[in-house]
Structures are given as structure tokens and as C-alpha cells.
Short mmCIF file of C-alpha atoms in Angstrom, two decimals:
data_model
loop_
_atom_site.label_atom_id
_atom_site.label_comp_id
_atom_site.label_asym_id
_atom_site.label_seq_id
_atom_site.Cartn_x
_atom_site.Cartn_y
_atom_site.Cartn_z
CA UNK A 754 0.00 0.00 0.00
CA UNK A 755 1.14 3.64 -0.79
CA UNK A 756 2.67 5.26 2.52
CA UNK A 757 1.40 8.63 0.18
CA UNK A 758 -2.67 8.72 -1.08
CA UNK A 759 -4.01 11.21 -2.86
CA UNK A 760 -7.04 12.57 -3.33
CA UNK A 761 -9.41 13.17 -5.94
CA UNK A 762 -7.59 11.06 -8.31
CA UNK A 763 -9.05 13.76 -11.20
CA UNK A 764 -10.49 16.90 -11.46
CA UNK A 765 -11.99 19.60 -13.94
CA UNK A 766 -12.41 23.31 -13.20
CA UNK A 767 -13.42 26.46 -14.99
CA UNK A 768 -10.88 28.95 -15.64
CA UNK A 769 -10.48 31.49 -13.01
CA UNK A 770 -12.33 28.93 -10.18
CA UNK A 771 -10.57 27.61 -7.27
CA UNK A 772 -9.67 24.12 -6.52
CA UNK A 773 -7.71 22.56 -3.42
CA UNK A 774 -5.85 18.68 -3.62
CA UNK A 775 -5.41 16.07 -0.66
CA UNK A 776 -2.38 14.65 0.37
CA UNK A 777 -2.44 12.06 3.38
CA UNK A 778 0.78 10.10 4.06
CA UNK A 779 1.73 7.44 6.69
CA UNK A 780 5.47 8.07 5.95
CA UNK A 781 7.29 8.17 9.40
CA UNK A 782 9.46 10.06 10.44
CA UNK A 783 9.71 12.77 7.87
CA UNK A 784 11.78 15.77 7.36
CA UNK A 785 10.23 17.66 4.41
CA UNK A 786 7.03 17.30 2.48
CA UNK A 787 7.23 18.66 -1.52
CA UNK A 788 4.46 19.42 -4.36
CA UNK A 789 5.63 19.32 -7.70
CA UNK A 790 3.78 20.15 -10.86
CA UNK A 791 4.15 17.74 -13.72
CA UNK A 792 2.79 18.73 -17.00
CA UNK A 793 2.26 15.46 -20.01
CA UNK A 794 5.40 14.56 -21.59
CA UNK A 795 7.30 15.86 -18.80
CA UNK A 796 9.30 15.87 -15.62
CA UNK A 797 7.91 16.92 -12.68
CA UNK A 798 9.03 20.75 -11.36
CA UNK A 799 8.85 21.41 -7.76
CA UNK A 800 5.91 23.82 -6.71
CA UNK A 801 6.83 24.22 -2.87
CA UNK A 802 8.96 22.40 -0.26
CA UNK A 803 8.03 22.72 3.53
CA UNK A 804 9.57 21.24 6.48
CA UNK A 805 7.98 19.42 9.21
CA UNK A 806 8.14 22.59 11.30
CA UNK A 807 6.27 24.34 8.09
CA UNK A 808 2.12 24.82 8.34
CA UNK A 809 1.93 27.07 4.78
CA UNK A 810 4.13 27.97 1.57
CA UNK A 811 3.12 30.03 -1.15
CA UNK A 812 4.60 30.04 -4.76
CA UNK A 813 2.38 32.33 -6.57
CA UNK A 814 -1.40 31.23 -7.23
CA UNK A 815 -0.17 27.43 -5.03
CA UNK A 816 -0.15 27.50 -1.80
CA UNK A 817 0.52 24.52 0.04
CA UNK A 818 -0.16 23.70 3.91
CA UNK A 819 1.23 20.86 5.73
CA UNK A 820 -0.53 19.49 9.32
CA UNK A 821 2.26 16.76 10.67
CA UNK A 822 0.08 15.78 13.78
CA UNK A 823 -2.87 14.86 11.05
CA UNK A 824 -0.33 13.96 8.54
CA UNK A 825 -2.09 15.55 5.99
CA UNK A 826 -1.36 18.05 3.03
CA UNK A 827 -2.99 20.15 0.88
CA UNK A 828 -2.53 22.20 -2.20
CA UNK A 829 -4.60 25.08 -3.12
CA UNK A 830 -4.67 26.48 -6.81
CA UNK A 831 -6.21 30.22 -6.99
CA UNK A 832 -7.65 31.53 -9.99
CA UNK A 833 -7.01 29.09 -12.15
CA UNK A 834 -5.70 29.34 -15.87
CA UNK A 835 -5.26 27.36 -18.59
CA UNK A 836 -1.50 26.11 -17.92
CA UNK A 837 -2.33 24.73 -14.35
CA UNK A 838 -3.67 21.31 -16.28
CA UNK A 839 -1.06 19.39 -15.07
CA UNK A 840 -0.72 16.29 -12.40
CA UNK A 841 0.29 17.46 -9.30
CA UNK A 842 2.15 15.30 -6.48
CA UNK A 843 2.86 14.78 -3.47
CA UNK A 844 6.11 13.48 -2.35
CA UNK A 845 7.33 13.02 1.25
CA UNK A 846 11.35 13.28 2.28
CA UNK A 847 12.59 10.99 5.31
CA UNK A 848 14.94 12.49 7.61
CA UNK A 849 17.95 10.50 6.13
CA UNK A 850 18.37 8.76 3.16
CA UNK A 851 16.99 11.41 0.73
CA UNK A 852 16.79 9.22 -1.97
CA UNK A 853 13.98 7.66 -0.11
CA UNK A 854 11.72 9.77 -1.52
CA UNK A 855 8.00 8.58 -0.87
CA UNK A 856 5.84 9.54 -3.80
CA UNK A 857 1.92 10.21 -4.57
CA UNK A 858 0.15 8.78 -7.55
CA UNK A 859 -0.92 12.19 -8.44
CA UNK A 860 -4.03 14.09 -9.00
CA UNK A 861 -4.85 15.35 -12.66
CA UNK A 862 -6.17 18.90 -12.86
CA UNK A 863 -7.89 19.70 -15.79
CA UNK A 864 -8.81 23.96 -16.74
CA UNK A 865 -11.60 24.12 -18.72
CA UNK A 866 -12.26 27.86 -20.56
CA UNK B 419 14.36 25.90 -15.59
CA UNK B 420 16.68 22.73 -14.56
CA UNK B 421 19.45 22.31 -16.79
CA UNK B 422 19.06 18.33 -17.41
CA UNK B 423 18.80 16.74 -20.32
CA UNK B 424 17.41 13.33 -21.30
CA UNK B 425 17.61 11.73 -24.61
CA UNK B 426 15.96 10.50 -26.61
CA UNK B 427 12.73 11.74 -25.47
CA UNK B 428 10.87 9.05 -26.91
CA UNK B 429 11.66 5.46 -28.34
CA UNK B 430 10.06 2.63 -29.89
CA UNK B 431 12.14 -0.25 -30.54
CA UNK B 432 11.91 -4.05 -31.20
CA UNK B 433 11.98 -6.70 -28.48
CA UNK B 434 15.53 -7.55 -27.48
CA UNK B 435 17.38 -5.08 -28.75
CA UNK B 436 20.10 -3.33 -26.37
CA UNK B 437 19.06 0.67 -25.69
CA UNK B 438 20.78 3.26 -23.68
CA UNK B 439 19.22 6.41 -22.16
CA UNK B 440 21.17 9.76 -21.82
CA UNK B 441 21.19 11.76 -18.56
CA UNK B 442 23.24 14.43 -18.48
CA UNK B 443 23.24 17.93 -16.44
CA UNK B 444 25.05 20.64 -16.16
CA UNK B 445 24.58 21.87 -12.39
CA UNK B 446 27.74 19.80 -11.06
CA UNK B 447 25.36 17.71 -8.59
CA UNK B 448 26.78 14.67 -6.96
CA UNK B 449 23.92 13.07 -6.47
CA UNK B 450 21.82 11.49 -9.68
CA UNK B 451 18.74 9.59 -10.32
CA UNK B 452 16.64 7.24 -12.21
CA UNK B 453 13.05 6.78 -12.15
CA UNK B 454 10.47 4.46 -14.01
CA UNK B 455 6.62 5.83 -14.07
CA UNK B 456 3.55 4.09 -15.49
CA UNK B 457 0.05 6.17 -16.39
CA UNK B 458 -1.66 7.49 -13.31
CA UNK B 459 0.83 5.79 -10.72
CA UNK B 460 3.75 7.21 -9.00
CA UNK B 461 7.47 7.18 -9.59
CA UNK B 462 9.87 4.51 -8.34
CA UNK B 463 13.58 4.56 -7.98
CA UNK B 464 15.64 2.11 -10.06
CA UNK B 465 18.77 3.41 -9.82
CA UNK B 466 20.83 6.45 -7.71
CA UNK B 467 24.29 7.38 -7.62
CA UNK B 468 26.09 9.45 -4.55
CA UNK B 469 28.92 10.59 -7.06
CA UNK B 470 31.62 9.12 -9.62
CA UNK B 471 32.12 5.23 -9.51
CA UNK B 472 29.10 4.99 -6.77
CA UNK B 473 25.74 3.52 -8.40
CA UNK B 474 22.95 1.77 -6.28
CA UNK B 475 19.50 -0.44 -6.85
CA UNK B 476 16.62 1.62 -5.74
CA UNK B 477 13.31 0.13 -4.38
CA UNK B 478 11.97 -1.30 -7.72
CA UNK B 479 13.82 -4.16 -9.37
CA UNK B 480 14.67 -3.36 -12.49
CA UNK B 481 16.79 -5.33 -15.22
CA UNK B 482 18.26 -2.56 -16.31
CA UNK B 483 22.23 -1.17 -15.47
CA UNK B 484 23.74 2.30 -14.53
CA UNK B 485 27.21 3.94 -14.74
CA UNK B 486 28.38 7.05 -13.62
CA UNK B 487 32.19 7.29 -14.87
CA UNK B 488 31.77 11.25 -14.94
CA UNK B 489 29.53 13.77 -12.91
CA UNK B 490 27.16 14.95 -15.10
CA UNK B 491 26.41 11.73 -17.02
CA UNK B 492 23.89 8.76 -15.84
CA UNK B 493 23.25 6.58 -18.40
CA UNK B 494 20.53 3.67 -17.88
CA UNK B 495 21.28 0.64 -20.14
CA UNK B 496 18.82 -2.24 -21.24
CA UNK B 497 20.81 -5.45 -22.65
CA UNK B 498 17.76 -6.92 -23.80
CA UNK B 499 14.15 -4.87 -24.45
CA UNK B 500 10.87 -6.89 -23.81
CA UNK B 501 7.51 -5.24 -23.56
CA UNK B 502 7.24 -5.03 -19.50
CA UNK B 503 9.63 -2.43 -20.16
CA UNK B 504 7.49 0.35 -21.66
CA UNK B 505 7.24 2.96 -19.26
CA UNK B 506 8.26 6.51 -18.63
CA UNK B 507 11.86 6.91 -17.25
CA UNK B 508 13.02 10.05 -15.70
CA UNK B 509 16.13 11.23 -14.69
CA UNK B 510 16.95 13.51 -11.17
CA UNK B 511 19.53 15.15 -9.71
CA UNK B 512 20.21 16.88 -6.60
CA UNK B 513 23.40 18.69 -5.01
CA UNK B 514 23.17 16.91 -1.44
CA UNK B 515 22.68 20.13 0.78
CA UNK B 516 20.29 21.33 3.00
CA UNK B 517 16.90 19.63 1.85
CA UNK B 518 18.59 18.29 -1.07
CA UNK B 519 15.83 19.30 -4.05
CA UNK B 520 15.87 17.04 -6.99
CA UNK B 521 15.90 18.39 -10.47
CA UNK B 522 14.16 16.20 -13.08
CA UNK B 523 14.92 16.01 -16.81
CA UNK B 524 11.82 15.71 -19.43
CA UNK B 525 11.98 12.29 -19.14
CA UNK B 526 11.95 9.29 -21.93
CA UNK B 527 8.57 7.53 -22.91
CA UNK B 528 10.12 3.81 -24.09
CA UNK B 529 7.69 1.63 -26.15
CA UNK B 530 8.91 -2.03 -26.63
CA UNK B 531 6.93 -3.79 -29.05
#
């Protein structure tokens, strides 16, 4: 079973609405939790990185939020435009061992105009 | 933008035929990458390397072979293609400091027919 679940697995907006993605992980301990945004054809780009110390990060129009007691993560996308259809995951960093990275399946966001 | 390359970006090729993919950046990390991703699930490490000479099996088995004989080049080698093969493979890299962000390349989508 994934130590990192995601929720909705897909989801479809209109342009300029809000949307906001789950992230719940059983990954313990944990130093760092990331979002990155991966568009089709390509690698993934990190969105925001917050330590376990970390409740919020912003990167423009994402902001992310990060509850450790809950273990839980979210990602909120404001006003949203065309080039936000994308998958976005969640990926949670171990203490050590950074190549342990612990990833999400993803959710898809799809803008519609 | 990350300055990592992959090529070819995509490739179909014949069952048991020998294929390398190219990794290459140009940041001067130590630390480099490989993983495989399949539609809608999450990416797995095959392969990592701490530096020159160093290579390692990640958590997925995979039948596929690494070298890292200079810095900015990882290149993942298949002796023999089959179809359990096709996938997505993406290439990282990280400088091993502080949180230790990985960079990912563009990826190569692999067909084996």
C-alpha cells in the first residue's frame, strides 16, 4: 500500500475557479514534504517544499499547507488558468536517506475555458 | 528551468534489442537519479548514484544497469528490451545540501513492441 494517497484522483475546473488537492501520508518520520507540478510529456518541477516545522508555503497562485500531527497536506490552486492542467504530487522526504523519496500517484487537474 | 537533459525523449524499438538512455546535467550535482513511471501511478527509484564510480539499486527491481564514470552523465542501459519495459523513465539530480531538491529532466517515454 502507498505510505502517500491522494485525493481526488481527477479533477476539472473552470478557468479562473478555485480548486484545493489532498495529500495524506503514513510516511514516518519525515523531514520535508514537496508538491511538484508535472505537465504530459514531462518531468515533474517542484511547486513548494516545507519542512515538518512548516504549516503554509506560497509560490504564486499554489499554496501549500502541511498538518504533521494529522499527517495531511494540501494544495490550493487560486484563480485558475489554462496552464495549471497538469498532475500534481505529493512526495514526502525521510529524515535521512533522501533518496527515499516517498511519492503520490498524483491528481490530474484539468482547466476548462 | 533545470538544466538536465534526457535523450531521446521518446523510443520505440523491437523486443531484445540493447538501448541506452542519456542523462546528463550541467549543475555539477553529486547526487543522480533514475526513475520508471507508469500512467496514473507514482514514480519509483531504479537506480541512484552518490557521485563518480558509486551507483545503487533503488526500491523497484529493475533489469536494467547504470554507470556514472563522470559527474554529469547517468546513463541507464537495457541489454535486452521486452515489452514489460514500456514505461516513462526520468532522470533527477540533486546537489546533497540542506533539503537536497531534486531536479528532473523531461523524461523518456520507451515503447517495446
Amino acid at each position: 500500500k502507498n505510505q502517500v494517497e491522494q485525493s481526488p484522483q481527477s479533477l476539472i475546473i473552470l478557468e479562473g475557479k478555485n480548486c484545493t488537492l489532498q495529500c495524506n501520508y503514513t510516511v514516518s518520520p519525515f523531514s520535508n514534504l514537496r508538491w511538484y507540478k508535472q505537465d504530459t510529456g514531462r518531468g515533474p518541477v517542484s511547486l513548494t517544499i516545507m519542512t515538518f516545522s512548516e504549516n503554509t508555503k506560497s509560490n504564486g497562485r499554489y499554496t501549500a499547507t502541511l498538518d504533521a500531527d494529522t499527517k495531511q497536506s494540501s494544495l490550493h490552486i487560486t484563480a485558475s488558468q489554462l496552464s495549471d492542467s497538469a498532475s500534481y504530487i505529493c512526495v514526502v522526504g525521510p529524515p535521512l536517506n533522501d533518496y527515499k523519496l516517498s511519492f503520490g500517484a498524483g491528481t490530474t487537474v484539468t482547466v476548462r475555458a | 528551468e533545470a538544466d538536465i537533459y534526457q535523450t531521446p525523449r521518446y523510443l520505440v524499438i523491437g523486443t531484445g534489442k540493447k538501448i541506452t538512455l542519456e542523462c546528463s546535467q550541467t549543475m555539477g550535482h553529486d547526487k543522480m537519479y533514475w526513475y520508471q513511471q507508469d500512467p496514473g501511478m507514482e514514480l519509483h527509484l531504479i537506480h541512484y548514484s552518490y557521485g563518480v564510480n558509486s551507483t545503487e539499486k533503488g526500491d523497484l527491481s529493475s533489469e536494467s544497469t547504470v554507470s556514472r564514470i563522470r559527474t554529469e552523465h547517468f546513463p541507464l542501459t537495457l541489454e535486452s528490451a521486452r515489452p514489460s519495459h514500456t514505461s516513462q523513465y526520468l532522470c533527477a539530480s540533486s546537489d546533497g545540501q540542506g533539503i537536497d531538491e531534486q531536479y528532473f529532466g523531461p523524461g523518456t517515454r520507451l515503447t517495446v513492441t
